Coordinates of C-alpha atoms in Angstrom, one line a residue:
Chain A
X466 CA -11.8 76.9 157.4
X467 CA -14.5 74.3 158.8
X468 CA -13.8 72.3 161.6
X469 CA -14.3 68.6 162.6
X470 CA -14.3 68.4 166.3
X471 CA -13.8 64.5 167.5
X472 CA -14.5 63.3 171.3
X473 CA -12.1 60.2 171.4
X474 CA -12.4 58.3 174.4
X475 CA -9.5 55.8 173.7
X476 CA -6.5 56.3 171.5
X477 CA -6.9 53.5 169.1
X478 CA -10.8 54.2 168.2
X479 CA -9.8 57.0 166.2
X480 CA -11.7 59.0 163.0
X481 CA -9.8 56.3 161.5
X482 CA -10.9 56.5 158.0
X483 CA -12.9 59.5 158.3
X484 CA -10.2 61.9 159.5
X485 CA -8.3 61.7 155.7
X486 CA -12.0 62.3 153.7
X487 CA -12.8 65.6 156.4
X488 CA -9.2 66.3 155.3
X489 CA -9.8 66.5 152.0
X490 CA -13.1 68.5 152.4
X491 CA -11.7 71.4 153.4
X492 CA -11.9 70.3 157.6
X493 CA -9.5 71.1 160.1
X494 CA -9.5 68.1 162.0
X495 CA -9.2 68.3 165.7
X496 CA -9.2 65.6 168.8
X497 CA -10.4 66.3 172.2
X498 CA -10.3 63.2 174.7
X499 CA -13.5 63.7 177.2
X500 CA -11.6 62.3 179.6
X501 CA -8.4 64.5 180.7
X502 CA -9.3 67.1 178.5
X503 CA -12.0 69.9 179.3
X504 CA -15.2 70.3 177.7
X505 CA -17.0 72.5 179.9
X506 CA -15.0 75.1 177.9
X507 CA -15.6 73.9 174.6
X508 CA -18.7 76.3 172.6
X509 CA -20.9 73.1 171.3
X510 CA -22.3 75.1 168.5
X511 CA -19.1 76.5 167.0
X512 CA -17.7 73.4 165.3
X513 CA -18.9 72.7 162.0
X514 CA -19.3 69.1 162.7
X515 CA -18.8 67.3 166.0
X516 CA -17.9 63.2 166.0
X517 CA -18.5 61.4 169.0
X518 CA -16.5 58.0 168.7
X519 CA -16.6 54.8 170.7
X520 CA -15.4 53.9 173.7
X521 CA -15.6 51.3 175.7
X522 CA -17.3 52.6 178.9
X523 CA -21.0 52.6 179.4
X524 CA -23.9 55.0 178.1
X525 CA -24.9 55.5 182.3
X526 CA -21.3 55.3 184.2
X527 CA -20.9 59.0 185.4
X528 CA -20.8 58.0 188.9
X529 CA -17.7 55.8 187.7
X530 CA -16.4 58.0 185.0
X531 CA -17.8 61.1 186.1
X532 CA -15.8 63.5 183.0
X533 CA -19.0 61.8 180.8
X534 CA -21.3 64.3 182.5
X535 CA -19.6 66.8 181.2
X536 CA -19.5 65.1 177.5
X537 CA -23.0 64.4 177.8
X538 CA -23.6 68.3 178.2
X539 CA -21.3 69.1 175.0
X540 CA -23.6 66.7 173.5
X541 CA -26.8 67.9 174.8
X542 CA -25.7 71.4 173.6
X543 CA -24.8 70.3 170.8
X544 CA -27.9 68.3 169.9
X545 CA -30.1 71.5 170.8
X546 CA -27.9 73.9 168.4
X547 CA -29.3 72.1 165.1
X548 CA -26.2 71.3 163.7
X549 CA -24.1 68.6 162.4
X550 CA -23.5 65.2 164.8
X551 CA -21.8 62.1 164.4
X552 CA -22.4 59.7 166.8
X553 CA -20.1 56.3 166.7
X554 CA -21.2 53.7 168.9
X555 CA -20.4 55.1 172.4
X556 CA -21.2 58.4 170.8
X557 CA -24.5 56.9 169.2
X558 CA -25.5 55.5 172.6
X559 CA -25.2 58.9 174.4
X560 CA -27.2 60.5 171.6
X561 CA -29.5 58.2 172.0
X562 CA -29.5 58.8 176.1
X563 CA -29.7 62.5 175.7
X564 CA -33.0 62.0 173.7
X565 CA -35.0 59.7 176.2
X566 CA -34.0 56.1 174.7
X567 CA -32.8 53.2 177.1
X568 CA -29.6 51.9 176.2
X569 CA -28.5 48.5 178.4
X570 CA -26.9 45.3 177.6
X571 CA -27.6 43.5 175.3
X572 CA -26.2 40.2 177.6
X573 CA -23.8 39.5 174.9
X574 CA -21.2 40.9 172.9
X575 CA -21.3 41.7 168.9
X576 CA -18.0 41.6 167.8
X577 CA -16.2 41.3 164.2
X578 CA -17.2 42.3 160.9
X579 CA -21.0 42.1 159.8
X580 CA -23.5 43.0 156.9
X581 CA -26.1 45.4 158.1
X582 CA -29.6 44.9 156.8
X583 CA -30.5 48.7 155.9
X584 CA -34.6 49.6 156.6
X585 CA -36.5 51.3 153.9
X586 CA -35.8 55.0 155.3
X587 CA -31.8 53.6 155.3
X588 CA -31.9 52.4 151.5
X589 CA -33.2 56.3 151.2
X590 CA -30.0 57.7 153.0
X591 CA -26.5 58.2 153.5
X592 CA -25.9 55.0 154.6
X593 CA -26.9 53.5 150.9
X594 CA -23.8 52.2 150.6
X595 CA -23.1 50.2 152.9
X596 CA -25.7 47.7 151.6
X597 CA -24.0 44.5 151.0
X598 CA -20.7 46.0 152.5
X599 CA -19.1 44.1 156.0
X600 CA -19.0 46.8 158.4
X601 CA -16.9 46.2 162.1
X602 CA -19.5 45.9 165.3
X603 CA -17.9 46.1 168.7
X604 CA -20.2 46.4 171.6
X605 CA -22.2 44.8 174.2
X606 CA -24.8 47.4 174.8
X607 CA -27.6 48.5 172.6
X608 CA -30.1 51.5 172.2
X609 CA -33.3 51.8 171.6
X610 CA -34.4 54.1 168.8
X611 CA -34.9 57.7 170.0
X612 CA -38.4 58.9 169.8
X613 CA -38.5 61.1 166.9
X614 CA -35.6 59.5 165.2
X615 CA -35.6 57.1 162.2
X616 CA -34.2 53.7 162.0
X617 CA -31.9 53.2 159.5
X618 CA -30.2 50.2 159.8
X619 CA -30.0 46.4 161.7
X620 CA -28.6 43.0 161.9
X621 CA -29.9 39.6 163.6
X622 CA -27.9 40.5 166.6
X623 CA -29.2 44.1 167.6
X624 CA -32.3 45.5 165.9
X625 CA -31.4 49.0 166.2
X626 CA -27.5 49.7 164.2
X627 CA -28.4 53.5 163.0
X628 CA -30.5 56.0 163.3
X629 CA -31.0 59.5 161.7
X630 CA -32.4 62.7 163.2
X631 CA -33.2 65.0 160.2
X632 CA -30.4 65.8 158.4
X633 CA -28.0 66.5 160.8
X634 CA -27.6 63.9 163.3
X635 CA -26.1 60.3 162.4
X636 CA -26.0 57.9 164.8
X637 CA -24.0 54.4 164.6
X638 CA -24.0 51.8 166.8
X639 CA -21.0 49.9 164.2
X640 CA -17.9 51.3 163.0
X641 CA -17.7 52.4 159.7
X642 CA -14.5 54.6 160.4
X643 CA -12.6 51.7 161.2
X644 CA -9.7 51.2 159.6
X645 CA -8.8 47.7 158.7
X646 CA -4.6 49.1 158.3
X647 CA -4.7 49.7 162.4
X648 CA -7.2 47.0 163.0
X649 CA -4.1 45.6 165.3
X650 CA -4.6 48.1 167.6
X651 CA -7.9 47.6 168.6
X652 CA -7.1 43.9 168.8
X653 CA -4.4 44.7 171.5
X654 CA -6.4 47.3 173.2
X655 CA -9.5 45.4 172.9
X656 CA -7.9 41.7 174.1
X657 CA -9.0 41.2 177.3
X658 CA -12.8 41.8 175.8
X659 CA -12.0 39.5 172.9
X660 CA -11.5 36.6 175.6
X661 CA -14.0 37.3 177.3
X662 CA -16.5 37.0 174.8
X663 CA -15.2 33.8 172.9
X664 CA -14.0 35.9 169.6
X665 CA -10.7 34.9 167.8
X666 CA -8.2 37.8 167.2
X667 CA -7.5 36.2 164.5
X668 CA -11.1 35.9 162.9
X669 CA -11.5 39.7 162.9
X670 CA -7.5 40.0 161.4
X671 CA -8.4 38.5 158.9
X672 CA -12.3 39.9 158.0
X673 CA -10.1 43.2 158.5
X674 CA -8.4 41.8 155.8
X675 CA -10.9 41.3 153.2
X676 CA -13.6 43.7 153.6
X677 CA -11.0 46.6 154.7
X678 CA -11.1 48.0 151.4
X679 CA -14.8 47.8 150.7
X680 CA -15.4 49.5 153.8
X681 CA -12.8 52.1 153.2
X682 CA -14.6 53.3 149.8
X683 CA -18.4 52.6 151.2
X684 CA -17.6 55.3 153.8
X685 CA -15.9 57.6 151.1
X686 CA -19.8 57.7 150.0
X687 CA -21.3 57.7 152.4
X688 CA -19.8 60.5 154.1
X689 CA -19.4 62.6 150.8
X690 CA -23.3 62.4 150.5
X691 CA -23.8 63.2 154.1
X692 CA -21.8 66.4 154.2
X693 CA -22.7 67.6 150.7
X694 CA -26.7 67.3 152.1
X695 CA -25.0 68.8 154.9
X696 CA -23.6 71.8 152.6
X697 CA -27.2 72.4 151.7
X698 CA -28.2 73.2 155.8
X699 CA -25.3 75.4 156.9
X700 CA -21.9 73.7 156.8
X701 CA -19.7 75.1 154.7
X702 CA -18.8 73.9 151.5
X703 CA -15.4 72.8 150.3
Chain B
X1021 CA 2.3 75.1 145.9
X1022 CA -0.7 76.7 146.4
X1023 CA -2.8 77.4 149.5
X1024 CA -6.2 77.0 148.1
X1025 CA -9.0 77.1 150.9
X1026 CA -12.8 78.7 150.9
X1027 CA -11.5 82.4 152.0
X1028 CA -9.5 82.4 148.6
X1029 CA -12.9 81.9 146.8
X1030 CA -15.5 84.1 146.7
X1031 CA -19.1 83.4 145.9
X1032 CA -19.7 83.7 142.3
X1033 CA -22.8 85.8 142.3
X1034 CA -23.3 87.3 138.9
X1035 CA -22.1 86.6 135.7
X1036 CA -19.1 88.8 135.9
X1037 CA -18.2 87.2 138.8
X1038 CA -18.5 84.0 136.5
X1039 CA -16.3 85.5 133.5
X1040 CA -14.0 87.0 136.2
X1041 CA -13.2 83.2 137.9
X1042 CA -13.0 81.4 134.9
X1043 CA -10.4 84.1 133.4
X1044 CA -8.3 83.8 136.4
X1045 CA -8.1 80.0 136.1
X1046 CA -7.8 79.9 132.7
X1047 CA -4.4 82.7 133.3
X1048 CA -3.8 79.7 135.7
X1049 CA -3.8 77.3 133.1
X1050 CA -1.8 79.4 130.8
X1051 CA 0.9 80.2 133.1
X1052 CA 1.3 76.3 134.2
X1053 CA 1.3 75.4 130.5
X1054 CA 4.2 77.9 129.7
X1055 CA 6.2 76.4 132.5
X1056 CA 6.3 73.5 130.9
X1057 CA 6.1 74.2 127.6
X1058 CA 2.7 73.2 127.0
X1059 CA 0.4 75.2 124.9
X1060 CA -3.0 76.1 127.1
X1061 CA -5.0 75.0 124.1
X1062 CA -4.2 70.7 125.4
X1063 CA -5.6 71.8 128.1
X1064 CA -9.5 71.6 128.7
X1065 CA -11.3 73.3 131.5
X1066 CA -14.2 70.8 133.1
X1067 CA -15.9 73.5 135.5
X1068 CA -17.1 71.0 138.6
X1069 CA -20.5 72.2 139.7
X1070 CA -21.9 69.9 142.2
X1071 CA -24.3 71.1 145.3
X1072 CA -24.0 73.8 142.7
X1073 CA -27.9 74.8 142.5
X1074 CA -29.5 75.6 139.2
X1075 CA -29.7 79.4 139.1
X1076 CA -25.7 79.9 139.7
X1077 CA -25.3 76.8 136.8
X1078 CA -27.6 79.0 134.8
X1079 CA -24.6 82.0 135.6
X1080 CA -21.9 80.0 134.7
X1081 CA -23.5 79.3 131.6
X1082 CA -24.0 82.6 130.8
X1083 CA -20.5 83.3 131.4
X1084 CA -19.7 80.8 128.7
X1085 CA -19.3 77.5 130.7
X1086 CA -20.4 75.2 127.9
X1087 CA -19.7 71.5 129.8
X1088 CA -20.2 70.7 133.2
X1089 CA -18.7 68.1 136.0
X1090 CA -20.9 66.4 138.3
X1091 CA -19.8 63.5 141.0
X1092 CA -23.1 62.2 141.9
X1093 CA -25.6 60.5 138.4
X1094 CA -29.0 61.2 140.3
X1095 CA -27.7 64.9 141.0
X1096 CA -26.6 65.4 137.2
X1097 CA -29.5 64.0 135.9
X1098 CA -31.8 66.3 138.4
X1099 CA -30.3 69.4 136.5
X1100 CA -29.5 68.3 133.3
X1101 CA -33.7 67.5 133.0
X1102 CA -33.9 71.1 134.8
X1103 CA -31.7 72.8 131.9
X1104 CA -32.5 70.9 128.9
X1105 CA -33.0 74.1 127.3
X1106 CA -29.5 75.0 127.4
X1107 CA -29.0 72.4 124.5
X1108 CA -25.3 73.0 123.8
X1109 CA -24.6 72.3 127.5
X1110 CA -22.5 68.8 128.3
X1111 CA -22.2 66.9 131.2
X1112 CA -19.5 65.0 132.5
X1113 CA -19.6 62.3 135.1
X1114 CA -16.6 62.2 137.4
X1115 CA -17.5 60.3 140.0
X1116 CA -17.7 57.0 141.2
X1117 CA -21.1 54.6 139.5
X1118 CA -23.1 51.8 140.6
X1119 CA -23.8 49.4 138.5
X1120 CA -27.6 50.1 139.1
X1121 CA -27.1 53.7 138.3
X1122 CA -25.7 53.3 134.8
X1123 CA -29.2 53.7 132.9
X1124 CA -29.2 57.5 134.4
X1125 CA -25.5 57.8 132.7
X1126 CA -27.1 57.2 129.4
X1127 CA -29.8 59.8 129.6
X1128 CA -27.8 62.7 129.4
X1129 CA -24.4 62.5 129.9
X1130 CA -21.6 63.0 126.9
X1131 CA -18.5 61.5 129.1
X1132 CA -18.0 58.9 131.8
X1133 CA -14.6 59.8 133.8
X1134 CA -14.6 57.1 136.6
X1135 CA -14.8 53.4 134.7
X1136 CA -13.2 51.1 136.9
X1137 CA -15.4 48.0 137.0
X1138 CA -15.9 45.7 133.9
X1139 CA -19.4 45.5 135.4
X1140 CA -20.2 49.3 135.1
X1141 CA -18.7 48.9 131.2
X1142 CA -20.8 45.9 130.5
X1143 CA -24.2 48.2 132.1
X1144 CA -23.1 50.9 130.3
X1145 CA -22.5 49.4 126.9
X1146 CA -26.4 47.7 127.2
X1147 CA -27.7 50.7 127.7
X1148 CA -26.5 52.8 125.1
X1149 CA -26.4 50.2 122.9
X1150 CA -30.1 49.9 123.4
X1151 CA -30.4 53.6 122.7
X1152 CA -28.2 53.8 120.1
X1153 CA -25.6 56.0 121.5
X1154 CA -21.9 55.9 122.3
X1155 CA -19.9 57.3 125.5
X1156 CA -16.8 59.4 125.7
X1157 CA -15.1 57.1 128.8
X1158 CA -11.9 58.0 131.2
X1159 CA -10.5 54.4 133.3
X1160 CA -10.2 55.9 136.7
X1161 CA -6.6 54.9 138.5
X1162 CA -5.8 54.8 142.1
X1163 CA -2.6 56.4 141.8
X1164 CA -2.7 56.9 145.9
X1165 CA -2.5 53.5 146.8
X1166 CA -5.3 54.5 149.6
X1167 CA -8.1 52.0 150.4
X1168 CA -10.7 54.7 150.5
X1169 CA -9.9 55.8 146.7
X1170 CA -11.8 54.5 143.4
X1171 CA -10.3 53.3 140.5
X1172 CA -7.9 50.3 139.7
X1173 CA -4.9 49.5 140.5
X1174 CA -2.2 50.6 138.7
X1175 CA -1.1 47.1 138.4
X1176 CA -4.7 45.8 136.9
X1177 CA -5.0 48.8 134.0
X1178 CA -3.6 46.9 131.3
X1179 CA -5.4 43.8 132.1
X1180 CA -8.2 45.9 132.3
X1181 CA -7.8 47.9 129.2
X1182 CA -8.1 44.8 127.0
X1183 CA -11.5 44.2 127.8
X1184 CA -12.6 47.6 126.9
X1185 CA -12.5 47.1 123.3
X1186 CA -16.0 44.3 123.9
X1187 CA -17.7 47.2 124.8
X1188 CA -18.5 49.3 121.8
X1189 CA -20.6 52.3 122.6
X1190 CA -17.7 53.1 125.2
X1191 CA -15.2 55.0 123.4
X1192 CA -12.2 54.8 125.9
X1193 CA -10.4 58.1 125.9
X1194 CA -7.8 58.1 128.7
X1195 CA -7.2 58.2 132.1
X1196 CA -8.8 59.8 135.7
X1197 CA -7.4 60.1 139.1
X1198 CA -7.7 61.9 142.2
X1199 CA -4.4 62.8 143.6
X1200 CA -3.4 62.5 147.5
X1201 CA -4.5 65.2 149.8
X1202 CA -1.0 67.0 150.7
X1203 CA 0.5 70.1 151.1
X1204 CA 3.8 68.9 149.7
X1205 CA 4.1 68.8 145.8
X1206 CA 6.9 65.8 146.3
X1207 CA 4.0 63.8 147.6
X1208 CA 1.3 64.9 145.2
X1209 CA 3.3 65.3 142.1
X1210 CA 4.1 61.4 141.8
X1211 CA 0.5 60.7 141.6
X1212 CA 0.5 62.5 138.6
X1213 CA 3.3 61.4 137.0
X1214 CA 2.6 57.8 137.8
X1215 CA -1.0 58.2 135.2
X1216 CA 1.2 60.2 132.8
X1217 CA 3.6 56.8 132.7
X1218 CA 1.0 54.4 132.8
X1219 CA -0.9 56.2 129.6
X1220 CA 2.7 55.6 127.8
X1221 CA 2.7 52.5 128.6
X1222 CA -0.9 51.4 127.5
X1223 CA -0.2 53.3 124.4
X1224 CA 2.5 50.9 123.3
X1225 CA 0.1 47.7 123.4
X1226 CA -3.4 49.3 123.4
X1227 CA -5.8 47.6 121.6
X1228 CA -7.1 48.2 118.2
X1229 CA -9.9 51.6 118.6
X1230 CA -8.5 52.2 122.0
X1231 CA -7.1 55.7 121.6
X1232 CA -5.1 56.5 125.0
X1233 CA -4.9 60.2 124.9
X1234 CA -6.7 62.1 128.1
X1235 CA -5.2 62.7 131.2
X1236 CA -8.0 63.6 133.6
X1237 CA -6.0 64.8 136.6
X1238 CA -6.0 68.0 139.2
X1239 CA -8.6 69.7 140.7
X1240 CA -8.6 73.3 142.6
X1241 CA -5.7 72.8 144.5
X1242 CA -3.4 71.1 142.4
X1243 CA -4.2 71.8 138.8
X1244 CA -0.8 73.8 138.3
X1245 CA 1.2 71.1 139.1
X1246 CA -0.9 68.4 137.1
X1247 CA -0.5 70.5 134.0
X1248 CA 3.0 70.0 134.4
X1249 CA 2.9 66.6 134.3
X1250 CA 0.6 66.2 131.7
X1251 CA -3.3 66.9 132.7
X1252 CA -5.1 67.2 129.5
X1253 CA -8.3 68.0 131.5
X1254 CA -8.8 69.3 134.3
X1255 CA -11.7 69.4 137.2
X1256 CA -12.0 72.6 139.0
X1257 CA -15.5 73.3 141.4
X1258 CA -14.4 76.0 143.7
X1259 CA -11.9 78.5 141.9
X1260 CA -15.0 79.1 139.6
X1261 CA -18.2 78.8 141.6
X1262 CA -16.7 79.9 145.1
X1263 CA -18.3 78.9 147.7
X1264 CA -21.6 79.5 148.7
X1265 CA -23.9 82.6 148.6
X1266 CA -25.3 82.6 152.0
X1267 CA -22.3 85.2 153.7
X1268 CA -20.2 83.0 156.1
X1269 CA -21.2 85.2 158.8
X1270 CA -24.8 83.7 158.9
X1271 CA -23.2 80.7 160.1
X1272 CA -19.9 81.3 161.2
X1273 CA -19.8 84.9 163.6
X1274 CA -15.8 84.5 164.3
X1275 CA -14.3 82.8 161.4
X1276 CA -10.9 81.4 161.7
X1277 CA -8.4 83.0 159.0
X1278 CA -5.7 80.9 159.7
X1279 CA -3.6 79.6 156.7
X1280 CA -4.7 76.0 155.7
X1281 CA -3.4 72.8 154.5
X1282 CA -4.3 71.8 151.1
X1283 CA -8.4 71.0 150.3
X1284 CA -9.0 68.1 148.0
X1285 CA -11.5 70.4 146.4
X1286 CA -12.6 70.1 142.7

């Protein structure tokens, strides 16, 4: 049986939507939290696909959180091996580290549900759907797009959303996992940020809402075309 | 229930291989059908071949496979242009369509199973009016209830339904869904019963050319169990084309054989 192997950094940002379409791929879903849990044993290359979600703890803040070294060695690995990566925000950000790209603050926060504007290579990818389609954006940090890596995706507030290495490597600076059923949680978990930055619970509640729904299908096809190009490289099929 | 995962299936290399697979599902068929007194002949095979590349299509067809399922248009059109000299060979779209994808539909394809947007129907209908064609069409349901899922509502169908009838190069045949992922029938088998009820119903009040007689429903892993409850066709990818040819061990040098949950797998 494949396996989907997810670093989750906090309890609530989840494969949310994701977890039931690996499900019914064929995946054996599986979490590991970076931070109590330990990678150093974990073989990057043996998981058939590796998701590194969000988080909200900095690209560069080993010397405060020093388990992310250890992540970002997983992930280094992991990038070297070839094979199939998912980075979600946090996760994008390291990916985007590990391949020379600055990540640093943007000075303000981009938070609530969004349209992205997708580039010419994005129309021409996996992400296709999402044209159109509100997708949730929580961060205050941005990247910069990795030398060798194509730019998929942006919006007015941060140029760089998505980018694409080859095939195999995604990465997302929004969340398109996120499920608009649990969006409560991340409002909890999330408050003290939300006050910070001027942004009304109740604004996102509600966007969560609406475009829930559309978000939940967009990313039904947008990972189904990912990991059937995937199937064609080495993961295996359903 | 059945434990369905990719050690169960091997790769179809040859065409014995072929006529071998599609015996066993079609003994499948037959066995469901006698447990509820069904006869196997209701029941149409739709052999799901996507990521399915040409050559082992070109198997299949030798081993008799005489229509075809595909989920994505631009993929189906690729290999129906590919093997347009295999002239008796249909193809069936089951998955979900854009609305600026419906002039590929119209190229090749002989049925439409995932209409769920009067927006699609209205594309759809231009086009083959325009060509002077008609369309074998299945209204997708969401019998899940999850957010992710195509299809309408079960609650907009009939509503839905009576539109149809504007749109007369679509002939409406029935109904498509795609069951929840579970390991446990009692979750799985409502699904199924649910489009089984909601065809009876539309039956009573369909409108006039709207014959409501296809129940598109099981795949791989659950085919058995939406015979019993009515499937009248059903989608099945894996059980016939296994999985792929490259040996596992390329990829995977210690493969976990541990028993599985259910794969939504077509």
């Amino acid at each position: 049986m494949k396996t989907a192997l997810a670093l989750r950094h906090i309890h609530f940002e989840d494969l949310g939507t994701l977890e039931q379409l690996l499900r019914e791929r064929g995946f054996d879903v599986r979490y590991l939290d970076p931070a109590v849990d330990d990678l150093t044993v974990v073989d990057a290359g043996s998981a058939d696909l590796i998701v590194a979600l969000g988080g909200p703890i900095g690209a560069f803040d080993e010397d405060a959180y020093p388990f992310l070294a250890a992540e970002l060695r997983l992930i280094e690995q992991r990038l070297a091996s070839g094979r199939p990566l998912l980075g979600i925000c946090l996760g994008a950000q390291l990916i985007a580290r590990l391949s020379g790209a600055k990540v640093a603050s943007m000075g303000y926060k981009e938070i609530g549900f969004g349209e992205l504007t997708l580039t010419e290579d994005g129309q021409n990818s996996v992400l296709a759907p999402l044209a159109g389609v509100p997708v949730l954006h929580w961060h205050g940090d941005r990247f910069d797009l990795p030398a060798g890596g194509k730019l998929l995706a942006s919006t007015p507030r941060c140029a760089q959303q998505a980018f694409a290495f080859g095939d195999a490597v995604l990465g997302l600076q929004f969340h398109l996992e996120a499920d608009a059923s649990q969006i409560e949680r991340w409002l909890v978990g999330h408050c003290a940020e939300l006050a910070q930055a001027g942004v009304d619970p109740r604004t996102v509640r509600e966007d969560a809402r609406h475009h829930g729904a559309a978000l939940a299908k967009a990313t039904r096809l947008v990972m189904e075309d990912w990991l059937d190009r995937l199937q064609g490289m080495g993961v295996r099929p359903e | 229930m059945d434990t369905s995962n990719s050690n169960t299936y091997p790769t179809a290399l040859g065409v014995e291989d072929f006529r071998r697979n599609l015996t066993a599902v079609r003994a499948r068929i037959s066995a469901a059908c006698a447990r509820s007194s069904r006869d196997p002949a209701e029941v149409r095979l739709l052999p799901v071949s996507k990521t399915v590349p040409e050559e082992r299509i070109r198997l299949a067809y030798a081993a008799g496979c005489r229509e075809l399922g595909e989920n994505k248009v631009q993929e189906a059109l690729r290999k129906a242009e590919a093997m347009a000299d295999l002239t008796d060979l249909r193809w069936s779209v089951i998955g979900h369509l854009q609305t600026n994808k419906t002039k590929y539909v119209t190229r090749f394809a002989s049925e439409f199973q995932a209409l769920d947007s009067l927006r699609v129907a209205e594309s759809l209908d231009r086009h083959l009016q325009a060509e002077g064609r008609s369309l074998d069409v299945l209204v997708q349901v969401n019998t899940s209830g999850e957010a992710s899922k195509f299809g309408l509502p079960p609650e907009d169908l009939a509503r839905f339904v009576r539109e149809l009838p504007a749109f007369s190069a679509l002939r409406v045949r029935g109904l498509m869904t795609l069951a929840l992922l579970s390991a446990d029938p009692t979750r799985v088998r409502p699904c199924f019963t649910l489009l089984r009820d909601l065809r009876e119903r539309l039956r009573q009040d369909a409108p006039d050319g709207i014959v409501m007689n296809e129940l598109s429903m099981g795949m791989s892993g659950d085919f058995e169990l939406a015979i019993e409850e009515g499937a009248t066709v059903v989608r099945v990818g894996q059980a016939i084309f296994g999985v792929r040819a490259v040996p596992d061990s390329h990829y995977w040098p210690d493969p976990p054989l541990t028993s599985t949950p259910k794969e939504h797998i077509p």
